[in-house]
Coordinates of N, CA and C in Angstrom, one line a residue:
X1 N 59.8 -0.9 20.8 CA 59.7 0.0 19.4 C 58.5 -1.0 18.4
X2 N 58.5 -2.3 18.6 CA 57.6 -3.1 17.8 C 56.2 -3.0 18.3
X3 N 56.2 -2.8 19.5 CA 54.9 -2.7 20.3 C 54.4 -1.4 19.9
X4 N 55.0 -0.5 19.7 CA 54.5 0.9 19.4 C 54.0 1.0 17.9
X5 N 54.9 0.1 16.8 CA 54.4 0.1 15.5 C 53.2 -0.8 15.5
X6 N 53.0 -1.9 16.1 CA 51.6 -2.6 16.3 C 50.7 -2.1 16.6
X7 N 50.8 -1.1 17.6 CA 49.6 -0.5 18.1 C 49.2 0.8 16.9
X8 N 50.2 1.4 16.3 CA 49.9 2.3 15.2 C 49.3 1.8 14.2
X9 N 49.8 0.4 13.9 CA 49.1 -0.3 12.6 C 47.6 -0.4 13.2
X10 N 47.4 -1.1 14.3 CA 46.1 -1.5 14.7 C 45.1 0.0 14.8
X11 N 45.7 1.1 15.3 CA 45.0 2.2 15.1 C 44.6 2.6 13.7
X12 N 45.4 2.5 13.0 CA 45.3 2.8 11.4 C 44.3 1.8 10.5
X13 N 44.2 0.7 11.0 CA 43.4 -0.4 10.5 C 41.9 0.0 11.1
X14 N 42.0 0.5 12.5 CA 40.5 0.6 13.0 C 39.9 1.9 12.2
X15 N 40.8 2.9 12.0 CA 40.3 4.1 11.2 C 40.0 3.8 10.0
X16 N 40.6 3.1 9.4 CA 40.3 2.4 8.0 C 38.8 1.9 8.0
X17 N 38.6 1.0 8.9 CA 37.4 0.4 8.9 C 36.3 1.1 9.3
X18 N 36.5 2.3 10.1 CA 35.5 3.1 10.5 C 35.2 4.0 9.2
X19 N 35.8 4.5 8.6 CA 35.7 5.1 7.5 C 35.0 4.3 6.2
X20 N 35.1 2.9 6.4 CA 34.6 2.1 5.5 C 33.2 1.6 6.0
X21 N 32.8 2.2 7.1 CA 31.4 1.9 7.8 C 31.4 0.4 8.4
X22 N 32.5 -0.2 8.5 CA 32.5 -1.5 9.1 C 32.5 -1.5 10.6
X23 N 33.2 -0.4 11.2 CA 33.4 -0.2 12.6 C 33.4 1.3 13.0
X24 N 32.6 1.5 14.1 CA 32.7 3.1 14.7 C 33.8 3.2 15.7
X25 N 34.6 4.1 15.7 CA 35.8 4.0 16.6 C 35.0 4.5 17.9
X26 N 35.6 4.0 19.1 CA 35.1 4.0 20.5 C 33.8 3.5 20.4
X27 N 33.3 2.7 19.5 CA 32.1 1.7 19.7 C 30.8 2.8 19.7
X28 N 30.9 3.9 19.1 CA 29.9 4.8 19.1 C 29.3 4.5 17.7
X29 N 27.9 4.6 17.5 CA 26.9 4.5 16.3 C 26.8 6.0 16.0
X30 N 26.8 6.0 14.5 CA 27.0 7.3 13.9 C 25.7 7.5 13.2
X31 N 24.9 8.5 13.7 CA 23.2 8.8 13.2 C 23.6 9.5 11.8
X32 N 22.9 8.7 10.9 CA 22.9 9.1 9.6 C 21.2 9.4 9.2
X33 N 20.9 10.7 9.1 CA 19.5 10.9 8.8 C 19.4 10.9 7.3
X34 N 18.3 10.6 7.0 CA 17.9 10.4 5.5 C 17.5 11.8 4.8
X35 N 18.3 12.1 3.5 CA 17.9 13.1 2.9 C 16.4 13.1 2.3
X36 N 16.0 14.0 1.9 CA 14.7 14.0 1.0 C 14.8 13.3 -0.4
X37 N 16.0 13.3 -0.9 CA 16.2 12.7 -2.1 C 16.3 11.2 -1.7
X38 N 17.2 10.8 -0.6 CA 17.1 9.3 -0.5 C 15.7 8.7 -0.2
X39 N 14.7 9.7 0.4 CA 13.7 9.0 0.6 C 12.6 8.9 -0.5
X40 N 12.7 10.0 -1.4 CA 12.1 9.9 -2.6 C 12.6 8.7 -3.7
X41 N 13.8 8.5 -3.5 CA 14.4 7.1 -4.1 C 13.7 6.1 -3.6
X42 N 13.9 5.9 -2.3 CA 13.2 4.7 -1.7 C 12.1 4.3 -2.1
X43 N 10.9 5.6 -2.0 CA 9.6 5.3 -2.3 C 9.3 5.0 -3.9
X44 N 10.3 5.8 -4.7 CA 10.1 5.2 -6.1 C 10.4 3.9 -6.5
X45 N 11.7 3.4 -5.8 CA 12.2 2.1 -6.0 C 11.3 1.0 -5.4
X46 N 10.9 1.3 -4.3 CA 10.0 0.4 -3.4 C 8.7 0.2 -4.2
X47 N 8.2 1.2 -4.6 CA 6.7 1.1 -5.4 C 6.8 0.4 -6.5
X48 N 8.2 0.2 -7.3 CA 8.4 -0.6 -8.6 C 8.7 -2.1 -8.1
X49 N 9.7 -2.3 -7.2 CA 10.4 -3.4 -7.1 C 10.1 -4.0 -5.7
X50 N 9.2 -3.4 -4.8 CA 9.0 -4.1 -3.7 C 10.1 -4.3 -2.5
X51 N 10.2 -5.3 -1.9 CA 11.1 -5.4 -0.8 C 12.4 -6.1 -1.1
X52 N 12.9 -5.7 -2.1 CA 14.1 -6.0 -3.0 C 15.5 -5.2 -2.1
X53 N 15.9 -5.5 -0.9 CA 16.7 -4.7 -0.1 C 17.9 -4.5 -1.0
X54 N 18.8 -5.3 -1.5 CA 20.1 -5.3 -2.2 C 19.7 -4.3 -3.4
X55 N 18.5 -4.4 -4.0 CA 18.7 -3.4 -5.1 C 18.2 -1.9 -4.7
X56 N 17.6 -1.9 -3.5 CA 17.3 -0.5 -2.6 C 18.5 0.0 -2.2
X57 N 19.3 -0.8 -1.7 CA 20.6 -0.2 -1.1 C 21.7 0.1 -2.4
X58 N 21.6 -0.5 -3.5 CA 22.2 -0.2 -4.6 C 21.8 1.2 -5.3
X59 N 20.6 1.3 -5.1 CA 19.9 2.8 -5.9 C 19.9 4.1 -4.7
X60 N 20.4 3.6 -3.3 CA 20.5 4.7 -2.6 C 22.2 4.5 -1.8
X61 N 23.1 5.2 -2.3 CA 24.2 5.3 -2.3 C 24.4 5.5 -0.7
X62 N 25.5 5.0 0.2 CA 25.8 5.3 1.5 C 24.7 4.6 2.5
X63 N 23.7 3.9 2.0 CA 22.9 3.2 2.8 C 22.9 1.7 2.9
X64 N 23.2 1.0 4.0 CA 23.2 -0.2 3.9 C 22.1 -1.3 3.5
X65 N 22.1 -2.2 3.6 CA 20.8 -3.2 3.4 C 20.0 -3.1 4.8
X66 N 20.8 -3.1 6.0 CA 20.1 -3.1 7.3 C 19.6 -1.7 7.3
X67 N 20.3 -0.4 7.1 CA 19.5 0.8 7.2 C 18.2 0.8 6.4
X68 N 18.2 0.3 5.2 CA 16.9 0.4 4.4 C 15.8 -0.4 5.3
X69 N 16.3 -1.6 5.7 CA 15.2 -2.5 6.5 C 14.7 -1.7 7.4
X70 N 15.7 -1.0 8.4 CA 15.4 -0.3 9.5 C 14.3 0.8 9.0
X71 N 14.6 1.7 8.1 CA 13.7 2.8 7.5 C 12.4 2.2 7.2
X72 N 12.4 1.0 6.4 CA 11.1 0.5 6.2 C 10.1 0.2 7.5
X73 N 10.8 -0.5 8.3 CA 10.0 -0.9 9.5 C 9.5 0.5 10.3
X74 N 10.5 1.5 10.4 CA 10.2 2.5 11.2 C 9.0 3.5 10.5
X75 N 9.0 3.4 9.2 CA 8.2 4.1 8.5 C 7.1 3.6 7.6
X76 N 6.9 2.0 7.8 CA 5.9 1.5 7.0 C 4.4 1.9 7.2
X77 N 4.3 2.3 8.4 CA 2.7 2.7 8.8 C 2.4 4.2 8.5
X78 N 3.8 5.0 8.8 CA 3.6 6.5 8.7 C 3.5 6.8 7.2
X79 N 4.3 6.2 6.3 CA 4.1 6.4 4.9 C 3.2 5.4 4.1
X80 N 2.8 4.6 4.7 CA 1.6 3.6 4.1 C 2.3 2.7 3.3
X81 N 3.6 2.2 3.7 CA 4.4 1.2 2.7 C 3.8 0.0 2.8
X82 N 2.9 -0.5 3.8 CA 2.4 -1.6 3.9 C 1.2 -1.9 3.3
X83 N 0.6 -0.6 2.6 CA -0.6 -0.6 1.8 C -0.3 -0.3 0.5
X84 N 0.8 -0.3 -0.1 CA 1.2 0.1 -1.4 C 0.8 -1.2 -2.2
X85 N 0.4 -1.1 -3.4 CA -0.1 -2.3 -4.3 C 1.2 -2.6 -5.1
X86 N 1.9 -3.5 -5.0 CA 3.1 -3.8 -5.7 C 2.8 -4.3 -7.3
X87 N 3.6 -4.3 -8.2 CA 3.3 -4.5 -9.5 C 3.8 -6.1 -9.4
X88 N 3.4 -6.8 -10.4 CA 3.5 -8.2 -10.4 C 5.0 -8.5 -10.6
X89 N 5.5 -9.2 -10.1 CA 7.0 -9.7 -9.9 C 7.7 -9.0 -8.9
X90 N 7.3 -8.0 -8.3 CA 7.8 -7.3 -7.4 C 8.0 -8.1 -6.0
X91 N 8.9 -7.9 -5.3 CA 9.1 -8.8 -3.9 C 8.3 -8.4 -2.7
X92 N 7.3 -8.9 -2.5 CA 6.4 -8.6 -1.1 C 6.7 -9.5 0.0
X93 N 6.0 -9.2 0.9 CA 6.2 -10.1 2.0 C 5.9 -11.5 1.9
X94 N 6.6 -12.7 2.6 CA 6.1 -14.0 2.4 C 4.9 -14.1 2.8
X95 N 4.2 -15.1 2.3 CA 2.6 -15.3 2.5 C 2.7 -16.1 4.1
X96 N 1.8 -15.5 5.0 CA 1.5 -15.9 6.2 C 0.6 -17.2 6.3
X97 N 0.7 -18.2 7.1 CA 0.0 -19.3 7.1 C -1.0 -19.0 8.3
X98 N -2.3 -19.3 8.2 CA -2.9 -19.0 9.3 C -2.8 -20.1 10.5
X99 N -3.1 -19.9 11.8 CA -2.7 -20.7 12.7 C -3.5 -22.3 12.6
X100 N -4.8 -22.1 12.2 CA -5.6 -23.3 11.9 C -5.0 -24.1 10.7
X101 N -4.4 -23.6 10.0 CA -3.7 -24.3 8.8 C -2.5 -25.1 9.5
X102 N -1.8 -24.4 10.2 CA -0.4 -25.0 10.7 C -0.8 -25.9 11.6
X103 N -2.1 -25.7 12.6 CA -2.3 -27.1 13.4 C -2.8 -28.1 12.7
X104 N -3.6 -27.8 11.5 CA -4.1 -29.1 10.6 C -2.8 -29.8 10.0
X105 N -1.9 -29.1 9.6 CA -0.7 -29.8 9.2 C 0.1 -30.4 10.2
X106 N 0.3 -30.0 11.3 CA 0.9 -30.7 12.5 C 0.2 -31.9 12.6
X107 N -1.2 -31.9 12.9 CA -1.8 -33.1 13.1 C -1.6 -34.0 12.0
X108 N -1.8 -33.6 10.8 CA -1.6 -34.6 9.6 C -0.3 -35.1 9.7
X109 N 0.9 -34.5 10.2 CA 2.2 -34.9 10.2 C 2.2 -36.1 11.2
X110 N 1.6 -35.8 12.3 CA 1.4 -36.8 13.4 C 0.7 -38.2 13.0
X111 N -0.5 -38.0 12.3 CA -0.9 -39.2 11.9 C -0.3 -40.0 10.8
X112 N 0.5 -39.5 10.0 CA 1.3 -39.9 9.2 C 2.6 -40.9 9.8
X113 N 2.8 -40.5 11.0 CA 4.1 -41.0 11.6 C 3.8 -42.4 12.0

């Protein structure tokens, strides 16, 4: 009897986690398509605030930070997201160092040792 109750409790917990989006029953991923309104909200918020993933997630209910990052990666070229000029203070991509600069820094560190 205790084993049966334990199994029922575990199934109820798994169902509850699945409803909260933490885990999918039977390990299946649920496909969630973006609505036109969600895409519009993303574009509007992104153009004002840049890559502020938590803010974007809070403005688009039902989408996690990871779903928003994936959307960005999948559509950055198609929608020209990587070419949008962001306003001052918006979160943009981190600056990249050029290989030559990195090599010079490594050589300098070796000389200083």
